[in-house]
Each structure stands twice: as structure tokens, then as C-alpha cells.
XYZ file of C-alpha atoms in Angstrom:
708
model
C 76.681 4.796 206.965
C 73.477 2.969 207.852
C 71.131 2.761 204.871
C 73.641 4.291 202.449
C 75.947 2.966 199.772
C 79.343 3.720 201.313
C 82.780 3.542 199.690
C 85.638 3.778 202.207
C 89.324 4.304 201.370
C 91.304 3.234 204.428
C 94.913 3.328 205.525
C 94.298 1.911 208.996
C 92.851 -1.461 208.141
C 91.388 -1.905 211.621
C 88.704 0.643 210.684
C 87.222 -1.485 207.861
C 86.922 -4.916 209.490
C 83.121 -4.654 209.513
C 82.796 -3.636 205.852
C 80.475 -5.848 203.791
C 83.090 -6.175 201.049
C 86.793 -5.388 201.096
C 88.548 -4.914 197.739
C 92.361 -4.969 197.598
C 93.785 -2.850 194.766
C 97.298 -3.420 193.423
C 98.752 -2.074 190.189
C 95.410 -0.631 189.116
C 93.614 -4.002 189.425
C 91.349 -5.615 191.987
C 93.429 -8.560 193.232
C 91.164 -9.734 196.082
C 87.618 -9.198 197.310
C 85.709 -10.546 200.279
C 84.935 -9.928 203.927
C 87.637 -9.500 206.543
C 87.279 -13.090 207.749
C 87.373 -14.520 204.221
C 90.516 -12.627 203.252
C 92.307 -13.394 206.528
C 91.677 -17.115 206.062
C 94.507 -17.169 203.491
C 97.729 -16.222 205.378
C 99.513 -15.495 202.079
C 96.852 -13.188 200.647
C 97.637 -9.548 199.888
C 95.157 -8.357 202.527
C 96.653 -10.638 205.157
C 100.142 -9.343 204.358
C 98.993 -5.736 204.774
C 97.441 -6.584 208.158
C 100.691 -8.224 209.267
C 102.704 -5.217 208.122
C 100.592 -2.819 210.157
C 100.583 -5.035 213.232
C 104.363 -5.346 213.062
C 104.707 -1.594 212.758
C 102.417 -1.057 215.753
C 104.369 -3.562 217.846
C 107.669 -1.946 216.999
C 106.430 1.602 217.439
C 106.435 1.804 221.230
C 107.587 5.293 222.179
C 110.642 5.144 224.401
C 111.244 8.888 224.434
C 108.483 9.979 226.734
C 109.540 13.591 226.877
C 109.302 14.226 223.163
C 107.034 13.817 220.203
C 107.290 10.734 218.053
C 110.006 10.866 215.432
C 108.121 8.604 213.055
C 105.029 9.185 210.953
C 102.012 7.241 212.289
C 101.859 3.858 210.575
C 104.092 5.127 207.824
C 106.217 2.012 207.640
C 108.701 2.702 204.886
C 109.072 -0.868 203.704
C 105.319 -1.306 203.476
C 104.891 1.905 201.525
C 107.716 1.482 199.024
C 107.417 -2.260 198.405
C 103.735 -2.043 197.675
C 104.301 0.941 195.421
C 101.649 2.949 197.215
C 101.729 6.267 198.958
C 99.111 7.101 201.541
C 97.718 10.586 201.596
C 97.603 12.136 205.027
C 94.583 14.290 204.262
C 92.367 15.225 201.356
C 91.664 18.789 202.241
C 93.493 21.631 203.959
C 92.118 23.747 206.727
C 91.777 27.511 206.454
C 94.842 27.933 208.621
C 96.892 25.717 206.339
C 95.611 27.618 203.363
C 96.671 30.942 204.779
C 100.130 29.633 205.539
C 100.369 28.210 202.067
C 99.261 31.235 200.081
C 99.864 34.136 202.396
C 102.397 33.081 204.943
C 105.210 32.418 202.544
C 105.082 35.880 201.072
C 104.785 37.510 204.488
C 107.693 35.468 205.782
C 109.723 36.513 202.779
C 108.864 40.158 203.404
C 109.931 39.791 207.026
C 113.256 38.437 205.871
C 113.759 41.242 203.391
C 112.451 44.140 205.502
C 115.076 44.292 208.193
C 117.032 47.019 209.901
C 118.003 49.780 207.444
C 121.581 49.602 206.217
C 123.742 52.702 206.523
C 124.674 54.399 203.275
C 128.324 54.202 204.322
C 128.070 50.424 204.450
C 126.319 50.283 201.095
C 128.809 52.532 199.338
C 131.735 50.641 200.857
C 130.887 47.830 198.450
C 131.861 49.968 195.441
C 135.156 51.106 196.940
C 137.258 48.865 194.637
C 135.766 50.740 191.643
C 136.422 54.241 193.009
C 137.941 55.424 189.718
C 134.746 54.686 187.768
C 132.738 56.263 190.576
C 134.822 59.434 190.442
C 134.594 59.819 186.655
C 130.870 59.055 186.751
C 130.288 61.594 189.539
C 132.105 64.401 187.711
C 130.231 63.595 184.497
C 126.910 63.499 186.379
C 127.560 66.952 187.857
C 128.371 68.369 184.418
C 125.375 66.613 182.819
C 123.118 67.933 185.588
C 124.191 71.520 184.999
C 122.823 71.447 181.438
C 119.209 72.156 182.473
C 119.781 75.471 184.303
C 122.156 76.535 181.518
C 119.478 75.585 178.983
C 116.875 77.599 180.922
C 119.298 80.515 181.010
C 119.860 80.285 177.239
C 116.150 80.033 176.416
C 115.372 83.048 178.606
C 118.163 85.037 176.967
C 116.754 84.133 173.547
C 113.250 85.262 174.571
C 114.564 88.525 175.984
C 116.563 89.163 172.816
C 113.326 89.350 170.791
C 112.533 92.597 172.632
C 115.790 94.158 171.359
C 116.673 95.522 167.964
C 116.582 93.214 164.943
C 120.370 93.120 164.481
C 120.906 92.468 168.166
C 118.235 89.746 168.100
C 119.889 87.961 165.166
C 123.287 88.128 166.809
C 122.007 86.874 170.177
C 119.918 84.057 168.687
C 122.825 82.939 166.478
C 125.164 82.936 169.455
C 122.692 81.010 171.620
C 122.081 78.464 168.829
C 125.828 77.829 168.514
C 126.126 77.470 172.285
C 123.197 75.003 172.298
C 124.882 72.902 169.599
C 128.163 72.864 171.525
C 126.243 72.044 174.697
C 124.499 69.165 172.923
C 127.851 67.670 171.903
C 129.255 68.060 175.419
C 126.063 66.600 176.877
C 126.414 63.486 174.720
C 130.063 63.093 175.729
C 129.462 63.515 179.451
C 126.331 61.335 179.452
C 128.276 58.569 177.706
C 131.109 58.826 180.244
C 128.626 58.964 183.115
C 126.560 55.940 182.098
C 129.599 53.960 180.981
C 131.353 54.564 184.306
C 128.313 53.826 186.442
C 127.379 50.895 184.184
C 130.774 49.252 184.668
C 130.654 49.993 188.385
C 127.105 48.592 188.616
C 127.922 45.351 186.809
C 131.022 44.815 188.919
C 129.016 45.540 192.055
C 126.330 43.025 191.029
C 128.992 40.390 190.379
C 130.759 41.162 193.661
C 127.550 40.995 195.724
C 126.448 37.721 194.147
C 129.859 36.130 194.647
C 130.008 37.246 198.277
C 126.420 36.137 198.952
C 126.962 32.749 197.336
C 130.197 32.257 199.268
C 128.460 33.248 202.520
C 125.542 30.902 201.795
C 127.871 27.951 201.247
C 129.681 28.690 204.523
C 126.520 28.145 206.564
C 125.854 24.947 208.457
C 123.385 22.434 207.014
C 120.812 23.245 209.697
C 120.537 26.790 208.332
C 119.188 25.396 205.058
C 116.437 23.519 206.931
C 114.784 26.851 207.717
C 111.790 27.441 205.448
C 113.055 30.952 204.667
C 116.285 29.463 203.300
C 114.920 27.088 200.690
C 116.771 26.717 197.412
C 114.078 28.674 195.556
C 114.186 31.605 197.978
C 117.986 31.704 198.091
C 118.167 31.626 194.296
C 115.638 34.456 194.171
C 117.653 36.477 196.678
C 120.873 35.899 194.752
C 119.182 37.214 191.632
C 117.059 40.028 193.051
C 119.042 41.354 196.007
C 122.239 41.982 194.050
C 120.208 43.907 191.469
C 118.508 45.804 194.296
C 121.859 46.867 195.774
C 122.946 48.058 192.341
C 119.720 50.061 191.985
C 120.237 51.762 195.347
C 123.961 52.400 195.128
C 124.463 53.048 191.410
C 121.262 53.714 189.471
C 119.681 56.081 191.989
C 123.033 57.725 192.658
C 123.160 58.673 188.983
C 119.894 60.616 189.238
C 120.831 62.015 192.643
C 124.208 63.336 191.474
C 122.684 64.887 188.353
C 120.097 66.661 190.479
C 122.750 67.877 192.920
C 124.743 69.282 190.000
C 121.594 70.930 188.683
C 120.710 72.507 192.054
C 124.216 73.827 192.720
C 124.511 75.328 189.224
C 121.039 76.896 189.436
C 121.674 78.543 192.788
C 125.031 79.947 191.676
C 123.498 81.444 188.514
C 120.432 82.776 190.350
C 122.425 84.514 193.087
C 124.713 86.099 190.489
C 121.738 87.392 188.475
C 119.528 88.694 191.298
C 120.037 87.719 194.907
C 116.806 89.368 196.130
C 114.376 87.374 194.012
C 116.496 84.288 194.638
C 116.022 84.589 198.408
C 112.259 85.144 198.043
C 111.879 82.182 195.720
C 113.977 80.040 198.073
C 111.543 80.948 200.861
C 108.714 79.480 198.775
C 110.678 76.295 198.042
C 108.953 74.265 200.781
C 105.611 74.827 199.025
C 107.015 74.321 195.526
C 109.021 71.248 196.484
C 106.175 69.726 198.506
C 103.904 70.257 195.521
C 106.295 68.465 193.214
C 106.868 65.641 195.723
C 103.115 65.230 196.177
C 102.663 65.116 192.423
C 105.324 62.417 192.104
C 103.988 60.371 195.012
C 100.344 60.573 193.943
C 101.071 59.791 190.326
C 103.277 56.884 191.379
C 100.964 55.385 193.971
C 97.521 56.490 192.831
C 96.017 53.061 193.243
C 98.213 52.252 196.214
C 99.561 48.859 197.075
C 96.408 46.872 197.657
C 98.144 43.498 197.605
C 97.352 42.786 201.249
C 93.762 43.922 200.775
C 93.306 41.321 198.064
C 95.098 38.596 200.060
C 91.920 36.911 201.314
C 90.356 36.997 197.853
C 93.502 35.514 196.329
C 93.604 32.765 198.952
C 89.954 31.958 198.351
C 90.502 31.710 194.592
C 93.603 29.567 195.056
C 91.796 27.227 197.452
C 88.844 26.901 195.092
C 91.139 25.891 192.241
C 93.317 23.539 194.303
C 90.225 21.851 195.786
C 88.133 21.954 192.614
C 87.039 18.335 193.125
C 85.512 19.209 196.483
C 83.821 22.304 195.035
C 82.414 20.306 192.133
C 81.353 17.380 194.339
C 79.164 19.654 196.482
C 77.970 21.841 193.551
C 79.397 24.889 195.305
C 80.547 26.868 192.268
C 77.976 29.663 192.740
C 78.685 29.859 196.464
C 82.435 30.191 195.882
C 81.849 32.932 193.279
C 79.667 34.839 195.771
C 82.294 34.497 198.505
C 84.958 35.735 196.087
C 82.829 38.760 195.126
C 82.249 39.553 198.824
C 85.995 39.491 199.479
C 86.554 41.927 196.584
C 83.962 44.428 197.807
C 85.983 45.935 200.673
C 89.229 46.352 198.662
C 87.210 48.036 195.913
C 85.754 50.550 198.382
C 89.189 51.173 199.841
C 90.645 51.743 196.390
C 87.851 54.200 195.564
C 88.435 56.172 198.784
C 92.168 56.227 198.151
C 91.586 57.520 194.626
C 89.408 60.340 195.947
C 92.018 61.280 198.543
C 94.800 61.173 195.970
C 92.869 63.475 193.646
C 92.106 65.945 196.450
C 95.674 66.185 197.720
C 97.061 66.334 194.211
C 94.830 69.349 193.518
C 95.985 71.043 196.740
C 99.620 70.377 195.835
C 99.107 71.966 192.426
C 97.518 74.997 194.117
C 100.645 75.484 196.262
C 102.904 74.994 193.271
C 101.267 77.612 191.065
C 100.814 79.985 194.014
C 104.581 79.881 194.475
C 105.054 80.715 190.800
C 102.616 83.633 191.154
C 104.417 84.976 194.223
C 107.796 84.849 192.481
C 106.481 86.692 189.419
C 104.656 89.271 191.545
C 107.774 89.993 193.583
C 109.754 90.298 190.356
C 107.350 93.013 189.198
C 107.800 94.814 192.512
C 111.569 94.790 192.056
C 111.186 96.071 188.489
C 108.882 98.886 189.625
C 111.497 99.983 192.143
C 114.221 99.594 189.513
C 116.000 97.009 191.655
C 115.901 94.442 188.870
C 115.542 94.328 185.124
C 113.050 92.245 183.151
C 115.920 90.110 181.872
C 117.350 89.307 185.316
C 113.895 88.549 186.768
C 112.968 86.134 183.979
C 116.358 84.428 183.994
C 116.321 83.988 187.774
C 112.713 82.771 187.729
C 113.286 80.157 184.999
C 116.504 78.892 186.563
C 114.928 78.612 190.022
C 111.899 76.722 188.665
C 114.272 74.134 187.250
C 115.977 73.969 190.658
C 112.662 73.439 192.443
C 111.704 70.604 190.129
C 115.109 68.954 190.591
C 114.956 69.336 194.355
C 111.446 67.918 194.440
C 112.484 64.924 192.362
C 115.490 64.351 194.624
C 113.448 64.504 197.826
C 110.741 62.306 196.285
C 113.370 59.578 196.004
C 113.936 59.559 199.785
C 111.140 57.056 200.656
C 112.340 54.712 197.921
C 115.926 54.952 199.163
C 114.868 54.249 202.762
C 112.713 51.330 201.653
C 115.525 50.086 199.445
C 117.933 50.231 202.376
C 115.558 48.086 204.408
C 115.240 45.595 201.574
C 119.014 45.525 201.103
C 119.438 44.477 204.725
C 118.773 40.878 203.657
C 122.058 40.984 201.724
C 124.023 41.952 204.824
C 122.091 39.463 206.962
C 123.669 36.772 204.821
C 127.087 38.426 204.481
C 127.440 39.278 208.191
C 125.999 36.050 209.614
C 128.377 34.179 211.890
C 128.042 30.463 211.217
C 128.257 27.925 214.030
C 130.744 25.835 212.061
C 134.283 26.931 211.239
C 135.569 25.190 208.127
C 139.261 26.049 208.404
C 139.803 25.848 212.162
C 140.696 22.789 214.192
C 143.176 19.950 214.148
C 144.472 18.809 210.780
C 144.495 15.024 210.333
C 146.636 13.443 207.656
C 145.526 9.829 208.048
C 142.313 8.181 209.255
C 141.995 4.548 210.344
C 138.196 4.604 210.315
C 137.174 3.838 213.905
C 133.832 5.614 214.494
C 132.069 5.970 217.821
C 128.881 7.775 218.778
C 128.866 8.205 222.544
C 125.808 9.354 224.525
C 124.321 11.225 221.569
C 121.300 13.460 222.127
C 120.050 15.202 219.017
C 117.187 17.271 217.674
C 116.991 18.847 214.238
C 117.191 22.664 214.377
C 114.016 22.909 212.306
C 112.166 20.570 214.728
C 113.471 21.400 218.204
C 110.504 19.707 219.902
C 111.234 16.297 218.350
C 114.003 14.220 219.920
C 115.712 11.980 217.375
C 118.396 10.495 219.636
C 118.600 10.347 223.415
C 121.609 8.527 224.758
C 122.578 6.748 221.508
C 125.785 4.684 221.690
C 127.219 3.109 218.548
C 130.666 1.701 217.734
C 131.887 0.998 214.195
C 135.223 -0.773 213.895
C 137.846 0.378 211.431
C 137.834 -1.431 208.099
C 134.495 -3.154 208.845
C 131.021 -2.607 207.428
C 127.921 -1.750 209.425
C 124.352 -1.665 208.116
C 121.697 0.498 209.764
C 118.151 -0.800 209.270
C 114.808 0.085 210.755
C 111.528 1.769 210.093
C 111.206 5.195 208.527
C 112.102 7.977 210.939
C 114.188 5.828 213.260
C 117.270 8.001 212.709
C 119.345 5.941 210.272
C 120.283 8.768 207.921
C 120.789 11.096 210.885
C 123.718 8.920 211.990
C 125.417 9.609 208.650
C 124.737 13.345 208.998
C 126.384 13.386 212.425
C 129.458 11.524 211.152
C 129.817 14.042 208.308
C 129.170 16.803 210.833
C 126.284 18.217 208.881
C 124.841 18.721 212.363
C 126.327 18.796 215.857
C 124.671 16.800 218.659
C 123.084 18.650 221.568
C 124.884 16.331 223.967
C 127.395 13.538 223.557
C 130.315 13.202 221.171
C 131.031 11.834 217.715
C 134.537 10.359 217.654
C 136.689 9.324 214.702
C 139.838 7.468 215.688
C 139.147 8.639 219.238
C 139.085 12.348 218.294
C 136.007 14.534 218.670
C 134.928 15.694 215.203
C 134.219 19.171 216.636
C 137.947 19.596 217.242
C 138.943 18.516 213.738
C 139.271 20.787 210.724
C 136.012 20.260 208.854
C 137.504 20.347 205.360
C 140.145 17.839 206.372
C 137.578 15.541 208.028
C 135.347 15.382 204.955
C 138.315 14.642 202.691
C 138.512 11.243 204.398
C 134.771 10.495 204.041
C 132.952 9.439 200.877
C 129.159 9.760 200.571
C 126.803 8.011 198.149
C 123.151 9.028 198.449
C 119.912 7.483 197.244
C 119.406 10.234 194.659
C 122.833 11.115 193.227
C 123.271 14.859 192.752
C 125.037 15.318 189.423
C 125.867 18.752 188.046
C 125.040 19.902 184.518
C 128.565 19.370 183.225
C 130.658 16.473 181.881
C 131.032 13.048 183.461
C 134.725 13.776 183.992
C 134.005 17.013 185.877
C 131.348 15.328 188.016
C 133.829 12.684 189.161
C 136.491 15.364 189.617
C 134.271 17.129 192.174
C 135.229 14.370 194.615
C 138.865 15.478 194.821
C 140.523 18.785 194.039
C 143.401 18.350 191.628
C 142.725 14.696 190.826
C 144.602 13.412 187.789
C 142.948 11.848 184.769
C 144.392 8.476 185.769
C 142.760 8.752 189.216
C 139.399 9.641 187.649
C 139.539 6.667 185.264
C 140.625 4.313 188.063
C 137.726 5.474 190.245
C 135.315 4.894 187.343
C 136.680 1.365 186.886
C 136.209 0.553 190.575
C 132.646 1.892 190.349
C 131.801 -0.330 187.330
C 131.324 2.844 185.272
C 134.321 2.881 182.921
C 132.839 0.472 180.373
C 129.577 2.353 179.825
C 131.360 5.734 179.856
C 133.824 4.547 177.203
C 130.940 3.342 175.020
C 129.460 6.854 174.869
C 130.347 8.905 171.744
C 132.102 11.593 173.783
C 133.287 9.333 176.593
C 134.198 11.195 179.768
C 133.405 14.520 178.047
C 129.715 13.594 177.750
C 127.375 16.211 179.220
C 125.052 14.613 181.778
C 122.394 17.357 181.571
C 120.461 18.997 184.376
C 120.536 16.660 187.400
C 121.981 13.955 185.149
C 118.846 13.508 183.021
C 120.880 12.123 180.103
C 121.832 9.035 182.142
C 119.889 6.150 183.638
C 119.515 5.721 187.387
C 122.160 3.012 187.559
C 124.624 5.040 185.498
C 124.133 8.118 187.661
C 124.659 6.070 190.805
C 127.893 4.552 189.511
C 129.237 8.019 188.661
C 128.305 9.102 192.194
C 130.225 6.117 193.573
C 133.248 7.016 191.435
C 133.060 10.594 192.720
C 132.963 9.349 196.312
C 135.997 7.045 196.013
C 138.237 9.138 193.733
C 139.725 10.634 196.921
C 140.279 7.121 198.350
C 138.303 7.762 201.566
C 138.914 5.750 204.716
C 135.199 5.972 205.564
C 132.391 5.296 203.082
C 128.782 6.283 203.838
C 126.000 4.724 201.746
C 122.546 6.241 202.219
C 120.118 3.781 200.562
C 122.370 3.760 197.516
C 120.385 1.075 195.636
C 116.794 1.532 196.857
C 115.683 3.648 193.873
C 117.094 1.305 191.195
C 115.564 -1.515 189.203
C 116.776 -5.091 189.719
C 119.413 -5.083 186.959
C 120.789 -1.654 187.878
C 120.834 -2.673 191.536
C 122.880 -5.749 190.715
C 125.502 -3.757 188.792
C 125.677 -0.998 191.409
C 125.850 -3.522 194.246
C 128.819 -5.189 192.545
C 130.539 -1.815 192.418
C 129.757 -1.151 196.078
C 131.069 -4.546 197.153
C 134.297 -3.744 195.347
C 134.825 -0.269 196.817
C 133.837 -1.297 200.368
C 136.912 -3.481 200.779
C 139.339 -2.303 203.470
C 137.145 0.695 204.283
C 134.936 1.516 207.230
C 131.523 1.407 205.582
C 128.265 2.593 207.112
C 125.231 1.805 204.994
C 121.611 2.765 205.456
C 119.611 0.018 203.764
C 116.051 -0.356 202.578
C 116.374 -3.624 200.693
C 117.609 -5.951 203.408
C 118.965 -8.419 200.861
C 121.789 -5.936 200.202
C 123.092 -5.990 203.792
C 123.418 -9.725 204.380
C 127.184 -9.573 203.982
C 127.670 -6.630 206.355
C 129.943 -7.389 209.300
C 127.441 -5.867 211.729
C 123.757 -5.051 211.308
C 122.208 -2.548 213.731
C 118.431 -2.249 214.018
C 117.265 1.228 215.090
C 113.930 2.020 216.668
C 112.885 5.322 218.227
C 116.463 6.580 218.099
C 117.986 3.597 219.896
C 119.772 0.388 218.918
C 117.423 -2.495 219.777
C 119.313 -5.291 217.985
C 122.834 -5.729 216.730
C 124.799 -8.557 215.165
C 125.560 -10.405 211.954
C 122.786 -11.405 209.548
C 122.941 -15.090 210.465
C 122.752 -14.333 214.172
C 119.824 -11.922 213.902
C 117.779 -14.034 211.497
C 117.763 -16.945 213.955
C 115.707 -14.944 216.461
C 112.173 -15.570 215.208
C 110.724 -12.864 217.453
C 113.394 -10.295 216.661
C 112.706 -7.061 214.809
C 115.233 -7.893 212.073
C 113.669 -11.316 211.417
C 110.238 -9.702 211.091
C 111.554 -7.108 208.646
C 113.133 -9.800 206.473
C 109.987 -11.967 206.569
C 107.759 -9.053 205.599
C 109.977 -8.155 202.661
C 110.058 -11.754 201.451
C 106.259 -11.975 201.607
C 105.940 -8.743 199.703
C 108.320 -9.967 197.017
C 106.272 -13.166 196.632
C 103.106 -11.091 196.273
C 104.753 -8.952 193.583
C 105.933 -12.005 191.665
C 102.451 -13.576 191.807
C 100.850 -10.373 190.508
C 103.390 -10.190 187.676
C 102.754 -13.794 186.620
C 98.982 -13.204 186.633
C 99.422 -10.137 184.405
C 101.437 -12.206 181.932
């Protein structure tokens, strides 16, 4: 930095104390400038407040869990970040390793999920058992439709042979064959319609059945299963869409071709053996060459270029990184260098593709040599039989034409084998979901009719399944009295929301017990437990349906009167009634048609429509503006009466009236008591949190008045 003009963007303010000038930016404006000493001289300045925030965070963040990694983000004090309206970026650039995981790892992980142990055909076909009637009619029709080709070859050969007979005989034979072809065409249409209609119905029903079973199995899984990166909403949606279609392709679509080919082969062999068994046996002996030739042709034509996706992986990653970090590339004038690197990465895949093309052409030529050699052998042996008067020209030609059709059908059938095997491996992901045994049983356990609301967390030790090396709680004890309210406050990552997840039994603790009315939640029927608990989250999840249906999700079989009463308690009835369609108003995707406050009040109504004994509020007002917060807070104050309420709070002004306030730090309770009691301790963590928020609010008000 010596002798250079240096601009530093800093999150840790201790690193810029020696800067010649410090500029504090807020709301897109420079609000303060000066040296460190000049800015610190005013204890109410924005810079001074930021220093105090970081020092308070450092004082509070003293790791007490020595055997585990920190559960908080370094200096990521939630109140500081959200109140100042700023978000610090952890890093500007990604390493090569990160890049590979971002652009290559996801696809490879997805392939690993999908390419599992092959599924037996018996297991696959068991899924279409309910539609056996359509399968039977489709199979019979496929056999009949498949027999048309050898019969057609037989008819064409007969027509050709008839031209070597007398004119009258030729006319009679050709007329007869033409009539038979017309009748065959009609029958072919009929049987193809029956075949595709039967298999089409069976395929659609199979797709529906697989998707319903997969979706049901997905919803049965514990919450921790969804924390796995291979079980994100995008990947599960993709699997619901693609895997069901894949199962249909394997079981139904390919079966259609397979059954037609089987019908064709059986019919051809029967006809050929009846016509001339000698030439049939000789031609069958050449089938390995003929079939291998046809399979090679199919495989080479299908995969001439090969799957070079992995070969181009590095080039794709390089291009993606160049685009995502275009500012860095432009800042260092590295455009030409990146282009050269990209060209170098393409060179090896291009050579590999060229070599593969040469190999494909060579083997395709060899396969064609075997194919036509087999034809030559069959015709030569036919001439030998004719010379010895063991076969006629007509029988030789008919047998030859019919057997060629059989060879092509057999080759096409065997060429499908790799695709079927690969498809079976891909379909294993369906049965991984369907056959998975979840750790949580929804319908087993003790049924509880009434809940008082006494909650106790006793000796809780917990780690998230997705982060087994990070201890969230170690020996946490917490008691919440029935009918009282408790607020959980603390810095980001202290475990506030985790407490709510344990009460709802989204997760089970590694050690310790979660008790409701003295009963371990593990021994209670999960459905019954959650019927007595209402949850309101920071971001309300509304479904793309009507307001009425969204509230109705809270309780199965709720009456209209109960829905309206819940809306009134949630301060939502008045605004709902003012809408043109009232409770029948569509809220749109994720509730986009409503404001934040309106969505939150509907979420509150949904939570209390079942009249829960326990109410969990996870930062229910932190994302709202002042006016919306006031209205929602009024609704919360109303519905909290006579209920055990556990609230996770960001704005500490909303928890002043809580019966008990618990301050969490590093997964432990460090302070507990009423607001008045905690605020009197000037050195307490709660007092510091309140003071910091008040200072930040004053700063915001001053900035607003200056803008005006």
C-alpha cells in the first residue's frame, strides 16, 4: 500500500484504523468522513456505533463448546447486519475447487444419485399390475402387429415369384396378394390402435401412480433428509417429473417395441421352418454375424460422436467462471488469456472425438462386411439346395426374405439391451425414494387428546444432520411454563430457531429429551403432537390457491365459521372482506398478490384455526415495515392469550411483554428473566442488545431527517 492510492472495503473495522481517511456509507450516501480518532471522538456517530457493535459481538462470541466448530458466522451479528441494511460479502472470488463443485459437482452428484443398483424387471413390472387388462390387450395386439412384417415379406416374395409363372397365374396371384395386403392394412390399423391405446392408458396411469407414490414417500421423510444437497426442492421436482417418465419409458414404451419384435421373430421362424428347414438352420447359424452387424450399425449410428460431456467439463467450467467473474477478467485485461485457456481445454476433446469417429467408421464398415457376407452365404447355400433339388426357387427366396426380417428384428431387440440396463440403473432412484425407511413414524406412538402446554428441554445435545461436525446444543436445559410466553433472543446462529424445530420434532436430539406435559415427544404420535402446535414463520409460506384454502390448511375439516373466526383473531377479516372476491381471492404464487403484513396475518390465522395449545413464532414481524408490524403485533398479542408461546425475536421491542426472556449464546442460556429485570443489568448481554438497537434506530432516524 505504500506509495499507492489504495481503496479498502472492510468488514472488520480493526483493519482500517490506520487509514488516512475513513468514509462511512449508508443508504448510498457518504454520511461521515475522517480519521479513526476523529470519528471515534463522537460516541453517537455511525462509525462509533459500528465499532461498538463489533466489539459487543466479539465479547459475546466466546466459544464454550471446545470440542466443536463455532455455530455462528464470524462477526456476522444479525442485528448489526439487518438494522444497517447491509450485507457483507464473505469473498469476492471463488477458488478452483469451489468452481468445480459449483459447475461439475452438482451434476456428478446427481448422476451418483440416479445411477444406483439396477432394479429387477420383476420389480419394475409389478408397478403396472393394477392395469393388467390393458397390458394383456396391448401385448396380444403387439404380437399381431409384429407378425405383419414377415407376412409382408412372404407376400412380396410370392408376388415376385408369380411373375415367373404364366400370365393368367400371375394376374390371379397378384390380385390375391393385393387383396390380402389391403385386408392386412386394415387389421394392422386396428391392432396398432388397440396396442397403442392400451399401452398409452397403462403408461399414463403408471406415470400418475409413480408420481403419487414418490410424492407421498418424499413427504414422509424427516426434515433432516431435505437438508441434504441431493434432496433440494429443485432436484426433487426434477426427479418427480423425469423419473416417472423414465419408468414409463422402460416399462411401457420399450415393451411395445420389444413385444412387436418378439411377435415378428416367432412368426418368422415358424414360417421359415415350414417352408424350408435346411436353409433356416444354416441362416440361423449365421445369425450371430448378422445380428452383431445390425447391433453395431445401431450403436455406431446412435453414438457416433459419443458422450463427450465429461471431456468438455473443464472447458465448460472455465467458460462459466470467466462469465461469473467477468469483472475480475476485465479488471486485469485477461480476455485474450481466458480465450487461449478455453481453446487449450477444447483441443483434447476435439482429438478424442476425431479418434472416436475414425474408430466408429472402421467398426461400422467391418459390421457391414459381416452382414452382407451372411446374406451371401444364405443365398449361396440356397443355390446348393436348388442344384440338389432339395429346395425350390420359391421356398429359398421366401425363407431368405423372412429370415432377413427376423435378423433385423432380433438385432434391434438386442440393441435395446444396453439402454434397458442403463434405464434400470437410472430407475433405481425411484425405488430409493419409495423403499427408504424414514427415522420418524407419523402414525405410531401415544395419542394425546389435550395439551396443557408445559415444555421442557432437558440435557439437549444436538447437531444438524447436514453439519455433523458443528455442535448447536450441548447440555441445553430450558423450561417453558404452560400458558406463559417466552422470548428467545441472541445473536445469529445461537440456536434460537433450532429450539422451535426440536419442539415441533422436525429433528430429534442426539442426547437429552424434549418433553411436553412431561411426555417425551418421541413417544407421542407425530400427527397428534403437531395438531396442538401452531407455527408462524418469518416468511409465510402461502400456496397458490384462495385465502380460504390457505387458512383451511391449518385444520382438516374446519368449518367456514372457524376459518372466519381465526381470520378475525388474526386481524385479517377486515382486509379480506374488502377484497372483491373476499375469502375466494387467489393469493398467487407464494402469495405475491398480497402485502407482507397481509400474508403474515393469513399465516397467523392458519396457525390458530386449530386452536393450538402451543404457539411458535419464528421472527414473525422482522421482515415487515413499521405499520405492518404494528398490525401484526396486535394480532399476535391477541392470539397469544392463554397459550404457551415461544417466540424467536429480532426486534427486541416486540418481546418486552413476554413473561420470560431467554438470551442464548453458543447454544446455552446465559441470561433469563423478565424485560425489566434484564434491562437493569448494565453489563448484561440483553441490555447491550437493547442499547445497540436503540442507537441504530436513532442513526436511522437522523439519516431520514437529513434526506428530507
